[in-house]
Amino acid sequence: MEKRRFTREELYGLVAVLFVIILIVVLLRLYKRETTGPSNNQASTAQQELSDFEAQIKKDSLAWVKQHPHWNNEKVVGKLFPFDPNTANYETFMALGFAPWQAKNALKYRAKGGRWKSAEHFSHLYGLSEQDFARLRPYIVIHQENNERTQYRNDSIWRQRVEKYTLGTKIDINEADTNALKKIPGIGSYYAGKIVRYRERLGGFVSKQQLKEIDGLPDNIEQWFFITKQIPNQVYINKVSFKQLIRHPYFNYEQTKAIINHIRLNGPLRNWEELRFLGIFTKKELDRLYPYVAFS
């Protein structure tokens, strides 16, 4: 039997077929590597990054505990002393019993321009529990200074210091400016400004008890004041505009609207009896209005 011999064209064709088969096999292997290899590598990389991150946290925590062994006992609450969270540095927070990350949160908040306006405002610090805040609350002292003059840089504890009055000192509540008011213990720029603005809206104080109408003032604040006997600036009720009348603390929106409408439709109010007849004030409200209202 004669062996079949391939022609040159057939050999070329066979080689071409083999080449195509080999190429397909190679491409299939490359495709498999491309679809499986990177995924495994990514998972491995992500896992490694996570492991490194956890290891770094553990390393940092262990290093910090070695430097501060008292934190091994979670019941350690630190010392208690007056502090201003707007000026306290890292060491101060730590001495008060803050965790390191809590102290850093406070400093980061300030570094971004944040400032706490009251003790209750400070209670919103991320990570500060209600229990910790209750422990610290009596010792939080917020110094309300002029924001344009007060600067907090690089955790410094600089603040403008104001000499305070000694117990027994009294000042005229209707004459004192903000500088005099800030010398009262517990009063800074913020509350000094509130007192002056409220006095201006009233037209002057006629009783020290009116200070209780200002939210947030310290208890027994009236012990620092006396009042000279003088007539406050009065509101000429028949001549003022809606905006002028409602600016007074003792007139609300509905009362102001009723008075202005009555005067517009019926003419001026002539006396207290006519004002009382409108039925928009209680006896207590009329009593406190008495020093401040004039009809002509």
Short mmCIF file of C-alpha atoms in Angstrom, two decimals:
data_model
loop_
_atom_site.label_atom_id
_atom_site.label_comp_id
_atom_site.label_asym_id
_atom_site.label_seq_id
_atom_site.Cartn_x
_atom_site.Cartn_y
_atom_site.Cartn_z
CA MET A 1 0.00 0.00 0.00
CA GLU A 2 1.44 3.29 -1.05
CA LYS A 3 1.86 5.98 1.57
CA ARG A 4 -0.11 9.05 0.79
CA ARG A 5 2.03 12.09 0.30
CA PHE A 6 0.77 15.57 1.12
CA THR A 7 1.15 18.22 -1.42
CA ARG A 8 2.88 21.45 -0.54
CA GLU A 9 -0.48 23.22 -0.37
CA GLU A 10 -1.88 20.59 2.01
CA LEU A 11 1.16 20.88 4.29
CA TYR A 12 0.76 24.63 4.40
CA GLY A 13 -2.91 24.18 5.27
CA LEU A 14 -2.12 21.66 8.04
CA VAL A 15 0.47 23.97 9.56
CA ALA A 16 -2.02 26.82 9.43
CA VAL A 17 -4.65 24.73 11.22
CA LEU A 18 -2.17 23.70 13.93
CA PHE A 19 -1.13 27.32 14.34
CA VAL A 20 -4.75 28.39 14.78
CA ILE A 21 -5.35 25.63 17.36
CA ILE A 22 -2.26 26.62 19.31
CA LEU A 23 -3.27 30.29 19.13
CA ILE A 24 -6.75 29.49 20.46
CA VAL A 25 -5.31 27.50 23.37
CA VAL A 26 -2.92 30.33 24.26
CA LEU A 27 -5.69 32.93 24.04
CA LEU A 28 -7.98 30.84 26.25
CA ARG A 29 -5.28 30.57 28.90
CA LEU A 30 -4.57 34.29 28.73
CA TYR A 31 -8.27 35.06 29.02
CA LYS A 32 -8.60 32.82 32.05
CA ARG A 33 -5.66 34.52 33.69
CA GLU A 34 -7.09 37.96 32.94
CA THR A 35 -10.50 37.08 34.39
CA THR A 36 -9.34 35.25 37.51
CA GLY A 37 -5.89 36.56 38.31
CA PRO A 38 -6.63 40.28 38.93
CA SER A 39 -9.65 39.47 41.07
CA ASN A 40 -7.56 37.30 43.34
CA ASN A 41 -4.84 39.94 43.41
CA GLN A 42 -7.33 42.64 44.29
CA ALA A 43 -8.82 40.57 47.06
CA SER A 44 -5.36 39.81 48.33
CA THR A 45 -4.37 43.49 48.21
CA ALA A 46 -7.54 44.61 49.96
CA GLN A 47 -7.10 41.98 52.63
CA GLN A 48 -3.50 43.02 53.11
CA GLU A 49 -4.46 46.68 53.41
CA LEU A 50 -7.11 45.78 55.96
CA SER A 51 -4.66 43.68 57.91
CA ASP A 52 -2.07 46.45 57.83
CA PHE A 53 -4.68 48.96 58.99
CA GLU A 54 -5.77 46.77 61.87
CA ALA A 55 -2.19 46.09 62.80
CA GLN A 56 -1.41 49.81 62.81
CA ILE A 57 -4.38 50.51 65.05
CA LYS A 58 -3.28 47.80 67.43
CA LYS A 59 0.29 49.05 67.35
CA ASP A 60 -0.75 52.65 68.02
CA SER A 61 -3.12 51.62 70.78
CA LEU A 62 -0.52 49.46 72.50
CA ALA A 63 2.05 52.22 72.25
CA TRP A 64 -0.37 54.74 73.72
CA VAL A 65 -1.36 52.42 76.59
CA LYS A 66 2.30 51.92 77.47
CA GLN A 67 2.71 55.69 77.69
CA HIS A 68 -0.53 56.08 79.68
CA PRO A 69 -0.89 52.95 81.84
CA HIS A 70 -3.79 54.37 83.87
CA TRP A 71 -6.02 53.92 80.82
CA ASN A 72 -5.78 50.15 81.22
CA ASN A 73 -8.50 50.60 83.81
CA GLU A 74 -11.63 51.79 82.01
CA LYS A 75 -13.06 53.12 85.26
CA VAL A 76 -10.43 55.84 85.51
CA VAL A 77 -12.29 59.10 84.91
CA GLY A 78 -9.51 61.63 85.32
CA LYS A 79 -9.37 64.72 87.46
CA LEU A 80 -12.09 67.34 87.62
CA PHE A 81 -11.27 71.04 87.39
CA PRO A 82 -12.70 74.10 85.58
CA PHE A 83 -11.85 74.20 81.88
CA ASP A 84 -12.86 76.00 78.72
CA PRO A 85 -13.24 73.54 75.80
CA ASN A 86 -12.54 76.41 73.40
CA THR A 87 -9.01 76.84 74.76
CA ALA A 88 -8.11 73.51 76.35
CA ASN A 89 -5.19 71.67 74.75
CA TYR A 90 -4.71 67.94 74.28
CA GLU A 91 -3.08 67.46 77.68
CA THR A 92 -5.96 69.23 79.41
CA PHE A 93 -8.56 66.99 77.78
CA MET A 94 -6.55 63.92 78.70
CA ALA A 95 -6.18 65.04 82.32
CA LEU A 96 -9.97 65.39 82.49
CA GLY A 97 -10.38 61.76 81.48
CA PHE A 98 -11.06 62.07 77.76
CA ALA A 99 -10.05 59.18 75.52
CA PRO A 100 -7.31 60.13 73.04
CA TRP A 101 -9.68 60.04 70.08
CA GLN A 102 -12.19 62.21 71.94
CA ALA A 103 -9.51 64.79 72.63
CA LYS A 104 -8.47 64.71 68.98
CA ASN A 105 -12.09 65.15 67.88
CA ALA A 106 -12.34 68.29 70.02
CA LEU A 107 -9.11 69.71 68.61
CA LYS A 108 -10.12 68.89 65.03
CA TYR A 109 -13.44 70.66 65.55
CA ARG A 110 -11.66 73.79 66.72
CA ALA A 111 -9.04 73.56 63.98
CA LYS A 112 -11.87 73.80 61.43
CA GLY A 113 -13.11 76.99 63.04
CA GLY A 114 -15.68 75.44 65.37
CA ARG A 115 -16.41 77.00 68.74
CA TRP A 116 -18.71 75.93 71.57
CA LYS A 117 -21.09 78.65 72.73
CA SER A 118 -22.34 76.90 75.87
CA ALA A 119 -21.83 73.81 77.99
CA GLU A 120 -24.87 72.22 76.36
CA HIS A 121 -23.36 72.91 72.95
CA PHE A 122 -20.22 71.06 74.03
CA SER A 123 -22.36 68.01 74.90
CA HIS A 124 -22.71 67.47 71.13
CA LEU A 125 -19.03 66.60 70.81
CA TYR A 126 -18.86 63.34 68.87
CA GLY A 127 -18.13 60.44 71.20
CA LEU A 128 -18.92 62.26 74.46
CA SER A 129 -21.43 60.15 76.37
CA GLU A 130 -24.25 61.56 78.49
CA GLN A 131 -22.59 60.09 81.57
CA ASP A 132 -19.26 61.78 80.83
CA PHE A 133 -20.97 65.08 80.06
CA ALA A 134 -22.91 64.96 83.34
CA ARG A 135 -19.62 64.45 85.18
CA LEU A 136 -17.92 67.35 83.38
CA ARG A 137 -20.88 69.77 83.20
CA PRO A 138 -20.25 71.64 86.49
CA TYR A 139 -16.65 72.33 85.44
CA ILE A 140 -17.24 73.62 81.91
CA VAL A 141 -16.57 77.36 81.74
CA ILE A 142 -17.24 78.99 78.37
CA HIS A 143 -15.56 82.39 78.17
CA GLN A 144 -17.74 84.50 75.90
CA GLU A 145 -15.25 86.93 74.41
CA ASN A 146 -15.46 89.01 71.27
CA ASN A 147 -15.05 86.53 68.40
CA GLU A 148 -13.06 89.01 66.32
CA ARG A 149 -10.53 89.50 69.10
CA THR A 150 -10.42 85.93 70.33
CA GLN A 151 -8.06 83.64 68.43
CA TYR A 152 -7.31 80.01 69.04
CA ARG A 153 -4.18 78.83 67.27
CA ASN A 154 -2.26 75.54 67.62
CA ASP A 155 -4.11 74.44 70.74
CA SER A 156 -2.97 77.52 72.67
CA ILE A 157 -4.82 78.51 75.81
CA TRP A 158 -4.70 82.26 75.17
CA ARG A 159 -7.78 84.22 76.02
CA GLN A 160 -8.52 87.76 77.01
CA ARG A 161 -8.71 87.95 80.79
CA VAL A 162 -11.12 90.34 82.47
CA GLU A 163 -10.72 91.38 86.08
CA LYS A 164 -13.90 90.41 87.93
CA TYR A 165 -15.77 92.27 90.65
CA THR A 166 -15.49 91.09 94.23
CA LEU A 167 -18.62 89.90 96.02
CA GLY A 168 -20.65 92.84 97.28
CA THR A 169 -19.92 95.10 94.33
CA LYS A 170 -23.02 96.61 92.75
CA ILE A 171 -23.42 98.56 89.51
CA ASP A 172 -26.29 100.51 87.97
CA ILE A 173 -28.12 98.15 85.65
CA ASN A 174 -29.29 101.02 83.43
CA GLU A 175 -25.89 102.68 83.12
CA ALA A 176 -23.47 99.76 82.84
CA ASP A 177 -21.88 99.15 79.45
CA THR A 178 -20.63 95.79 78.21
CA ASN A 179 -17.16 96.34 79.69
CA ALA A 180 -18.64 96.86 83.15
CA LEU A 181 -21.01 93.92 82.76
CA LYS A 182 -18.18 91.57 81.77
CA LYS A 183 -16.56 92.15 85.16
CA ILE A 184 -19.44 90.30 86.81
CA PRO A 185 -18.46 86.67 87.51
CA GLY A 186 -20.09 84.36 84.98
CA ILE A 187 -20.70 87.12 82.42
CA GLY A 188 -18.68 87.36 79.22
CA SER A 189 -19.14 89.33 76.02
CA TYR A 190 -22.08 87.23 74.84
CA TYR A 191 -24.28 87.75 77.89
CA ALA A 192 -23.11 91.32 78.43
CA GLY A 193 -24.32 92.05 74.90
CA LYS A 194 -27.65 90.30 75.56
CA ILE A 195 -28.26 92.41 78.67
CA VAL A 196 -27.52 95.67 76.86
CA ARG A 197 -29.66 94.76 73.84
CA TYR A 198 -32.57 93.71 76.03
CA ARG A 199 -32.28 96.95 78.03
CA GLU A 200 -32.37 98.97 74.81
CA ARG A 201 -35.43 97.12 73.54
CA LEU A 202 -37.20 97.62 76.86
CA GLY A 203 -36.28 101.25 77.18
CA GLY A 204 -34.56 100.57 80.49
CA PHE A 205 -35.02 98.27 83.47
CA VAL A 206 -37.47 99.17 86.24
CA SER A 207 -36.80 96.02 88.28
CA LYS A 208 -33.82 93.73 88.75
CA GLN A 209 -36.22 90.81 88.39
CA GLN A 210 -36.51 91.63 84.68
CA LEU A 211 -33.07 90.06 84.26
CA LYS A 212 -34.79 86.69 84.65
CA GLU A 213 -36.49 87.36 81.31
CA ILE A 214 -33.09 86.92 79.60
CA ASP A 215 -32.33 83.26 78.90
CA GLY A 216 -29.11 81.76 80.18
CA LEU A 217 -27.99 84.30 82.77
CA PRO A 218 -26.44 82.89 85.96
CA ASP A 219 -28.65 82.42 89.00
CA ASN A 220 -28.76 85.33 91.45
CA ILE A 221 -27.35 87.68 88.82
CA GLU A 222 -29.47 90.49 90.26
CA GLN A 223 -27.24 90.66 93.37
CA TRP A 224 -24.69 92.62 91.32
CA PHE A 225 -27.05 95.47 90.39
CA PHE A 226 -28.97 98.41 91.70
CA ILE A 227 -31.48 100.57 89.83
CA THR A 228 -31.67 104.32 89.97
CA LYS A 229 -35.18 105.66 90.14
CA GLN A 230 -35.83 106.94 86.68
CA ILE A 231 -38.56 106.77 84.10
CA PRO A 232 -37.68 104.40 81.24
CA ASN A 233 -37.99 105.38 77.62
CA GLN A 234 -41.65 105.05 76.79
CA VAL A 235 -43.45 103.79 73.71
CA TYR A 236 -45.89 106.34 72.30
CA ILE A 237 -48.37 103.71 71.28
CA ASN A 238 -50.39 105.91 68.91
CA LYS A 239 -47.36 107.09 66.97
CA VAL A 240 -45.14 104.04 66.51
CA SER A 241 -45.10 101.78 63.48
CA PHE A 242 -45.76 98.05 63.51
CA LYS A 243 -42.02 97.31 63.37
CA GLN A 244 -41.23 99.71 66.18
CA LEU A 245 -43.92 98.33 68.47
CA ILE A 246 -43.19 94.65 67.95
CA ARG A 247 -39.54 95.27 68.71
CA HIS A 248 -40.47 95.87 72.35
CA PRO A 249 -40.19 92.61 74.34
CA TYR A 250 -43.64 93.05 75.89
CA PHE A 251 -45.63 93.10 72.64
CA ASN A 252 -46.07 89.95 70.59
CA TYR A 253 -47.19 89.72 66.97
CA GLU A 254 -50.93 89.29 67.60
CA GLN A 255 -51.04 92.09 70.16
CA THR A 256 -49.13 94.44 67.89
CA LYS A 257 -51.37 93.68 64.93
CA ALA A 258 -54.53 94.25 67.00
CA ILE A 259 -53.29 97.61 68.31
CA ILE A 260 -52.16 98.91 64.92
CA ASN A 261 -55.42 97.82 63.26
CA HIS A 262 -57.53 99.37 66.03
CA ILE A 263 -55.74 102.71 65.74
CA ARG A 264 -56.03 102.64 61.94
CA LEU A 265 -59.78 101.91 62.03
CA ASN A 266 -60.92 103.69 65.20
CA GLY A 267 -58.36 106.33 65.93
CA PRO A 268 -55.87 106.72 68.80
CA LEU A 269 -56.06 104.86 72.08
CA ARG A 270 -56.65 107.46 74.79
CA ASN A 271 -55.94 105.58 78.01
CA TRP A 272 -55.28 102.28 79.74
CA GLU A 273 -58.95 101.45 79.92
CA GLU A 274 -59.24 101.50 76.14
CA LEU A 275 -56.12 99.37 75.80
CA ARG A 276 -57.49 96.93 78.35
CA PHE A 277 -60.82 96.84 76.49
CA LEU A 278 -59.11 95.35 73.44
CA GLY A 279 -58.93 92.08 75.39
CA ILE A 280 -55.46 91.14 74.16
CA PHE A 281 -53.54 91.48 77.43
CA THR A 282 -53.73 89.68 80.75
CA LYS A 283 -53.64 91.73 83.95
CA LYS A 284 -50.04 90.63 84.53
CA GLU A 285 -49.05 91.75 81.03
CA LEU A 286 -50.73 95.12 81.51
CA ASP A 287 -49.00 95.62 84.85
CA ARG A 288 -45.55 95.13 83.36
CA LEU A 289 -46.42 97.40 80.42
CA TYR A 290 -47.45 100.28 82.66
CA PRO A 291 -44.03 102.00 82.95
CA TYR A 292 -43.36 101.68 79.22
CA VAL A 293 -46.49 102.95 77.44
CA ALA A 294 -47.59 106.52 76.82
CA PHE A 295 -50.77 107.53 75.00
CA SER A 296 -49.90 111.11 74.12
#
